[in-house]
mmCIF file of C-alpha atoms in Angstrom:
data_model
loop_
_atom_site.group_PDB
_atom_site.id
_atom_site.type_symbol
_atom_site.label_atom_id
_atom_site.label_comp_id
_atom_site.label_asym_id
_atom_site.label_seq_id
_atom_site.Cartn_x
_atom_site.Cartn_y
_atom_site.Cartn_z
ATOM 1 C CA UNK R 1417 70.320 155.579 -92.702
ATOM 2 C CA UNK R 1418 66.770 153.732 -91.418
ATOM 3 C CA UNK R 1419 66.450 152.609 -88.134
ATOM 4 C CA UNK R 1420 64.504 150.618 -86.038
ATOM 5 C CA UNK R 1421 65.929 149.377 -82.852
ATOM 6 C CA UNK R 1422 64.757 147.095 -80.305
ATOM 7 C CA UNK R 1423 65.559 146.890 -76.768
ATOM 8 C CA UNK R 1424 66.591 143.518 -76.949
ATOM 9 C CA UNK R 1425 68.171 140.886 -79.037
ATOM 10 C CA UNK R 1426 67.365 137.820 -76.477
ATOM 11 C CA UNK R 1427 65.179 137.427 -73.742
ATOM 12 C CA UNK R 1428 64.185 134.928 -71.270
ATOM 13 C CA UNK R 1429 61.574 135.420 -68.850
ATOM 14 C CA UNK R 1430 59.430 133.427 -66.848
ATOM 15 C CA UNK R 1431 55.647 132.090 -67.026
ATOM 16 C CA UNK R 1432 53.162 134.603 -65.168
ATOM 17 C CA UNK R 1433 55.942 137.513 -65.669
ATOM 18 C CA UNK R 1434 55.035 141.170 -66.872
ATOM 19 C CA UNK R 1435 57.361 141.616 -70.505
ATOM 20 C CA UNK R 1436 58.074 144.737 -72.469
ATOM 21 C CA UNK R 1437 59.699 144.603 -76.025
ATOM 22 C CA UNK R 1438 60.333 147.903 -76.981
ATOM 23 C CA UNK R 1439 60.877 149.562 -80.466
ATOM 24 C CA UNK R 1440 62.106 152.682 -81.489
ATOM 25 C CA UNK R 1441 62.265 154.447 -85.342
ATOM 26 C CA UNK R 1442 64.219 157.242 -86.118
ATOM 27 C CA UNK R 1443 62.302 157.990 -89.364
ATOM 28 C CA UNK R 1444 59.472 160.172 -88.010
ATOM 29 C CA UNK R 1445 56.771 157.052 -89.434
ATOM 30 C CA UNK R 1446 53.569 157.297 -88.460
ATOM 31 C CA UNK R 1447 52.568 153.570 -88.549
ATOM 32 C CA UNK R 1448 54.265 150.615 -86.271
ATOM 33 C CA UNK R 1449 53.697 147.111 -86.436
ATOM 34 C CA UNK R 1450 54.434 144.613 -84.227
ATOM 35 C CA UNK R 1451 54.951 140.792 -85.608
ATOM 36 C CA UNK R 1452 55.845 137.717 -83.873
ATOM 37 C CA UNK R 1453 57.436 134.727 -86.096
ATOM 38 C CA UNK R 1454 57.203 131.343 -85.641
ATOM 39 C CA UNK R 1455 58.648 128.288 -88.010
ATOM 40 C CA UNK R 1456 56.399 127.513 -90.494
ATOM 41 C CA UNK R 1457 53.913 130.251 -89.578
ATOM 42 C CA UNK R 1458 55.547 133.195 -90.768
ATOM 43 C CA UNK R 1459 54.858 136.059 -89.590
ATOM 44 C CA UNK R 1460 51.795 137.151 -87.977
ATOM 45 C CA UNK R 1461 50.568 140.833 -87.131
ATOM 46 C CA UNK R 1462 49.908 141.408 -83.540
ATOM 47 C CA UNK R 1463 48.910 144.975 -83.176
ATOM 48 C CA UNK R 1464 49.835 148.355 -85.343
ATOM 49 C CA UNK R 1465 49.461 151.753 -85.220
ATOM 50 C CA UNK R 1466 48.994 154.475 -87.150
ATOM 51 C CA UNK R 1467 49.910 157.646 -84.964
ATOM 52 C CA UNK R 1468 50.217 158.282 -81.718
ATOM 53 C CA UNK R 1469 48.121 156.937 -78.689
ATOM 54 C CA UNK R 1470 46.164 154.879 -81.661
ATOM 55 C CA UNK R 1471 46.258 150.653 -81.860
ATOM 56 C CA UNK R 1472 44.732 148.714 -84.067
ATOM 57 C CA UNK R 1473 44.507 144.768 -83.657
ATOM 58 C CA UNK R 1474 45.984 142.537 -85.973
ATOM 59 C CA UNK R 1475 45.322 138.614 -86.358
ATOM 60 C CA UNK R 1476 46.789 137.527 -82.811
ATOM 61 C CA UNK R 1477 46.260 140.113 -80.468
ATOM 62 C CA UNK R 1478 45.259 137.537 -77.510
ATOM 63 C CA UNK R 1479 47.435 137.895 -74.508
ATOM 64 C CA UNK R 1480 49.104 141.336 -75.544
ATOM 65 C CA UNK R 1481 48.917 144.755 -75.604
ATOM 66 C CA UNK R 1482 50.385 147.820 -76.834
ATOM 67 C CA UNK R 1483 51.348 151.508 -76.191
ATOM 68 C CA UNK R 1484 52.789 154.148 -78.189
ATOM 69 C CA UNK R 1485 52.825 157.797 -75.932
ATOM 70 C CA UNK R 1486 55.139 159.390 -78.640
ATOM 71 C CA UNK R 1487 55.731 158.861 -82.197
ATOM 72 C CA UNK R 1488 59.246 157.271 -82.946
ATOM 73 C CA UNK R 1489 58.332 154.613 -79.760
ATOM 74 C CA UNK R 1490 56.072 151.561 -79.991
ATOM 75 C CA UNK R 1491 55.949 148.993 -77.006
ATOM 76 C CA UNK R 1492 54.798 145.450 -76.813
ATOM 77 C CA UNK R 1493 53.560 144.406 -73.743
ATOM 78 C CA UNK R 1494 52.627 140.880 -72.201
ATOM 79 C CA UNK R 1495 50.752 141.020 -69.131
ATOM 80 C CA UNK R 1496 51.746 137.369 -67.694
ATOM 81 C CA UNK R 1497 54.044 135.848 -70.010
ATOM 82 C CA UNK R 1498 52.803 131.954 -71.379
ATOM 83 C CA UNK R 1499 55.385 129.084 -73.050
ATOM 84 C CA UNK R 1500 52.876 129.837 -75.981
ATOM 85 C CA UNK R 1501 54.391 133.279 -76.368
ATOM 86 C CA UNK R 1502 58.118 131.986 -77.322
ATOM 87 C CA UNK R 1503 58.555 133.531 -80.154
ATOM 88 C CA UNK R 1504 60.937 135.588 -82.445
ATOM 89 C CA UNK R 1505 58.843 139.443 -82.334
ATOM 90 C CA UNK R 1506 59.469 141.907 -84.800
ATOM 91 C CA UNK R 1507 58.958 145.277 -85.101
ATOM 92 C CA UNK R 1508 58.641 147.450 -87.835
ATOM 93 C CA UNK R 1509 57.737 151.191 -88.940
ATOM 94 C CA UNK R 1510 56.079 152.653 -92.223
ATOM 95 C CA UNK R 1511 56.552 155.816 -93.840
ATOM 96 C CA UNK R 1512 52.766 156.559 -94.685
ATOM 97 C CA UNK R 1513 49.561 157.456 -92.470
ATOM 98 C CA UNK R 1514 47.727 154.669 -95.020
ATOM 99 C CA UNK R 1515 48.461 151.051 -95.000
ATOM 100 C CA UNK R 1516 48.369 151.216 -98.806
ATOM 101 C CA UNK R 1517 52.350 151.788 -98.311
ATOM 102 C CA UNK R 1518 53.865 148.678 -97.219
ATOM 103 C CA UNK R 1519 56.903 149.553 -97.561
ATOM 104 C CA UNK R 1520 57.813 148.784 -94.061
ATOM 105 C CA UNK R 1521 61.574 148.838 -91.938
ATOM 106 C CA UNK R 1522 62.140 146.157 -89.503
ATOM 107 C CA UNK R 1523 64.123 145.543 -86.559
ATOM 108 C CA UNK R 1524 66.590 143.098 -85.832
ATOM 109 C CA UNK R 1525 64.088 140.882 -84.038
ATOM 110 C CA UNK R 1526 63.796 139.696 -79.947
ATOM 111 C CA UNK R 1527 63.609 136.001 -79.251
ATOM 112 C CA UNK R 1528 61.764 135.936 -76.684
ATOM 113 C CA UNK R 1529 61.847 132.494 -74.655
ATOM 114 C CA UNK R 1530 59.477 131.881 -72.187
ATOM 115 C CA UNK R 1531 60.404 129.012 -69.334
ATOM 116 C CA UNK D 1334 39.787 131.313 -94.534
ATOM 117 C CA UNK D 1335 42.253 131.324 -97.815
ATOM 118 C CA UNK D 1336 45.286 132.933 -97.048
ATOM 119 C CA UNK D 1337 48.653 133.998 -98.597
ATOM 120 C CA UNK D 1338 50.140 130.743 -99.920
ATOM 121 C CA UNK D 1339 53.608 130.115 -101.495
ATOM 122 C CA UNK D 1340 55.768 127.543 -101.594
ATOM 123 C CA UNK D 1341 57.717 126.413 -98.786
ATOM 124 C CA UNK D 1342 61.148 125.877 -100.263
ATOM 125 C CA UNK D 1343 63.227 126.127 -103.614
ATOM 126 C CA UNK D 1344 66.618 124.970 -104.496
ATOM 127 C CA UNK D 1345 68.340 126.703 -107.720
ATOM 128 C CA UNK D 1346 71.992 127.244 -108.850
ATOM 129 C CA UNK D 1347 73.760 130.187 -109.098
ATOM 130 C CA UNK D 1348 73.631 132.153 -112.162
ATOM 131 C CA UNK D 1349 70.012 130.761 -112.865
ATOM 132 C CA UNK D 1350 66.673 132.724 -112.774
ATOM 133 C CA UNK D 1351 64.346 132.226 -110.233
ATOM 134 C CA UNK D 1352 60.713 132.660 -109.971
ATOM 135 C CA UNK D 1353 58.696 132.691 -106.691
ATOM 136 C CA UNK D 1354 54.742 132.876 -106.753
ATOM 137 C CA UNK D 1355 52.715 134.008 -103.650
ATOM 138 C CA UNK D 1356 48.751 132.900 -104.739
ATOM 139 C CA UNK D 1357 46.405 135.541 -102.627
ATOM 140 C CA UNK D 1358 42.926 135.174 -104.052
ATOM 141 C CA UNK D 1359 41.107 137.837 -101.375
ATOM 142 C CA UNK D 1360 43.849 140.667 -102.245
ATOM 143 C CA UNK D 1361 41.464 143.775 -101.620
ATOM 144 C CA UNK D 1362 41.411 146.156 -104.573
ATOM 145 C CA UNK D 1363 42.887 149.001 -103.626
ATOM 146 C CA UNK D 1364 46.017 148.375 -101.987
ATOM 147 C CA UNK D 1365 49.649 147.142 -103.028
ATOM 148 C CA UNK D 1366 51.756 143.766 -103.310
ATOM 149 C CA UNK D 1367 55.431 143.591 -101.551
ATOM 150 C CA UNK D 1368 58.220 141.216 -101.597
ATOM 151 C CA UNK D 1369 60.296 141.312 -98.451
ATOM 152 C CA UNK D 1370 63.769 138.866 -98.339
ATOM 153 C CA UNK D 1371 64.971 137.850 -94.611
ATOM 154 C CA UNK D 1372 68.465 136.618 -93.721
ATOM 155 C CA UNK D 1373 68.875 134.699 -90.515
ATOM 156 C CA UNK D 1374 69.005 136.793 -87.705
ATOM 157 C CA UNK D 1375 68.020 139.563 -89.182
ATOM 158 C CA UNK D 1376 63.962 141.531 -89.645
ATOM 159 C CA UNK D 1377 63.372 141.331 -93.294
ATOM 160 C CA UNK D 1378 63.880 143.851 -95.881
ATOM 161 C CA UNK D 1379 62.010 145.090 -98.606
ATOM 162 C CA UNK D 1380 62.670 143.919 -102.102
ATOM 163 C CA UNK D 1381 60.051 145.587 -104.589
ATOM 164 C CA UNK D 1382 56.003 146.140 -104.458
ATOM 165 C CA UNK D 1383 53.879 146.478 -107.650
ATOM 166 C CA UNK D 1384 49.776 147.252 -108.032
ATOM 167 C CA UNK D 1385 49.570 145.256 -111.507
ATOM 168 C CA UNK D 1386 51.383 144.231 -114.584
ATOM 169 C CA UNK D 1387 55.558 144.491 -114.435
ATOM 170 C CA UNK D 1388 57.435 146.106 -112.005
ATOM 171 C CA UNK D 1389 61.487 145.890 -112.049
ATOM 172 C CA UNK D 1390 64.224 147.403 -109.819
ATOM 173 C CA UNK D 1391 67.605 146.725 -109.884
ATOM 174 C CA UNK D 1392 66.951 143.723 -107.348
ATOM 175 C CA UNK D 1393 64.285 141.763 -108.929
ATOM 176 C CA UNK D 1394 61.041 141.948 -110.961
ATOM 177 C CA UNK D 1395 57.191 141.442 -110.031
ATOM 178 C CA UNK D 1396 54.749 140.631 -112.563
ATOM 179 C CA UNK D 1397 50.943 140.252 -110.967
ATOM 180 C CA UNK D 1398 48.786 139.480 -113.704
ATOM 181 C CA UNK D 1399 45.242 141.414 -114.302
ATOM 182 C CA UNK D 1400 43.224 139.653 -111.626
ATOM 183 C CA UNK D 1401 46.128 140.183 -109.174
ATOM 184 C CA UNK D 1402 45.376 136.890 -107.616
ATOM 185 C CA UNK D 1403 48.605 135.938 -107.577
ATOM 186 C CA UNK D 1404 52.018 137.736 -108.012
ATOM 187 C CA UNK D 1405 55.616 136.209 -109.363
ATOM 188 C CA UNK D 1406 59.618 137.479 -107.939
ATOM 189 C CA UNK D 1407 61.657 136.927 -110.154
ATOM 190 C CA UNK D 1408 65.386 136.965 -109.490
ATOM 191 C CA UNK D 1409 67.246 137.319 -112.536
ATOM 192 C CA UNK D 1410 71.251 135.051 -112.354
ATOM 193 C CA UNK D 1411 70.910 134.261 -108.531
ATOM 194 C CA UNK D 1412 74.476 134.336 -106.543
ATOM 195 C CA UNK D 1413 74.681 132.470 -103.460
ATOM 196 C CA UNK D 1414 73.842 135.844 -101.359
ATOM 197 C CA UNK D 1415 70.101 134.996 -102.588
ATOM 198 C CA UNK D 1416 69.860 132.542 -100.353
ATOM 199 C CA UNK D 1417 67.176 134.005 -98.050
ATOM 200 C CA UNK D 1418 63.446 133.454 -96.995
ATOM 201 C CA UNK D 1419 61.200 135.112 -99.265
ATOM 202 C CA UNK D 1420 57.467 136.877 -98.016
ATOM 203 C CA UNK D 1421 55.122 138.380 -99.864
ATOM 204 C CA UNK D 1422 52.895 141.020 -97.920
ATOM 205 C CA UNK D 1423 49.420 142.141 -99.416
ATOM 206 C CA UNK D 1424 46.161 143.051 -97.580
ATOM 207 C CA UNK D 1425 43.530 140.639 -97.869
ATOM 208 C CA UNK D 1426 39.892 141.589 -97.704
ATOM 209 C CA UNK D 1427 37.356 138.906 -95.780
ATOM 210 C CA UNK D 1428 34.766 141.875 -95.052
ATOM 211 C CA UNK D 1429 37.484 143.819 -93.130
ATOM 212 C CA UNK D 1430 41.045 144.045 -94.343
ATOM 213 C CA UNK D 1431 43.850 142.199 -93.308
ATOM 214 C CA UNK D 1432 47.616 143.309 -93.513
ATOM 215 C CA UNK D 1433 49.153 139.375 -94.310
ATOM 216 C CA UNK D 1434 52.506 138.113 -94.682
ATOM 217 C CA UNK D 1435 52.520 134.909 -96.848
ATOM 218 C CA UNK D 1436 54.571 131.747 -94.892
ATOM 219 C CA UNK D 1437 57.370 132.544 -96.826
ATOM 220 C CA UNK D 1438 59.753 130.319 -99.158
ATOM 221 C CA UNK D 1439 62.800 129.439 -98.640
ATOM 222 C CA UNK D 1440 65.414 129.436 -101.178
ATOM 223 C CA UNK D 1441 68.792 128.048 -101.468
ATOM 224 C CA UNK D 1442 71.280 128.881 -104.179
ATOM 225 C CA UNK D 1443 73.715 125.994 -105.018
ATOM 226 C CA UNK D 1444 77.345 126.731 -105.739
#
């Protein structure tokens, strides 16, 4: 069965702290998306990639980064965690080198709260 | 910027059919439209994706007519398991193209 697992189901850190979310596919995709959703907002594409050591930005990239060093592992990383950044973040994983598929698995999700 | 619109919330009974429409006037031309359905406390999951005309599954059916401006769910004798937020996903082209989730539209099935 398809699986994408995130280190964490809830999270609290503080303001000015260093957070990783991390996500890991079993599926061998080569894209990854990360998403954080937020009532009434949907959800929005922070950063993807499709293969390894490759990042793309998506719509809200401010105030994150990414890494992905090997292929089934994509992590979301927030240099000095803001209140802004509460969120739910999701992370998902496509079967196909080309965004044409969007066909995409997601994780669980991390709520993320930020005090 | 116009961006994936549909309807924030729905109401229906059970056994009914139910139509959701996502309006995405930018959609770029090449690339695909997906339905996603989320329960609470869970990352959504894929439904059904279409390029044009009808597409049906044993879930649901998409129908995007020939512009592809705009594409239509439709869930045919909803239970009360429906009840779910509903996305549609396409790629929007503004001069460089955008992977974009609609807001989603929540639906509730009444016993």
């Amino acid at each position: 069965d398809v699986k994408v697992t995130q280190s964490s189901r809830y999270l609290v850190k503080r303001t000015g702290e260093k957070v990783f979310l991390e996500c890991v596919q079993d599926m061998d995709h080569e894209n990854m998306f990360w998403y954080r959703q937020d009532p009434g907002l949907g959800l929005r594409l922070i950063y993807f990639s499709y293969d390894v050591k490759m990042k793309e930005k998506g719509d809200i990239p401010e105030g994150y980064s990414v890494s992905r060093e090997k292929k089934e592992r994509f992590s979301l990383i927030l240099e000095s965690a803001s209140t802004n950044q509460t969120s739910m973040y999701l992370c998902a994983s496509s079967p196909s080198g080309s965004k044409n598929d969007n066909e995409q698995f997601f994780g669980p999700g991390t709520r993320l709260t930020v005090l | 910027l116009a961006k994936t619109t549909q309807p924030i919330s729905m109401d229906s009974y059970e056994g009914q059919e139910v139509n959701i429409t996502c309006s995405h006037n930018n959609i770029a031309t090449n690339d695909y439209i997906t339905w996603y359905q989320q329960f609470p406390s869970q990352g959504p999951r894929f439904i059904i994706q279409g390029y044009k005309t009808k597409v049906t599954n044993e879930v649901a059916s998409l129908f995007i007519p020939a512009d592809r401006k705009s594409s239509t769910l439709s869930l045919p004798r909803v239970s009360l398991s429906d009840t779910a937020v509903y996305y549609c996903l396409v790629v929007l082209n503004f001069g460089n193209e955008k992977l974009t989730f609609g807001t989603g539209t929540r639906l509730t099935i009444i016993p």
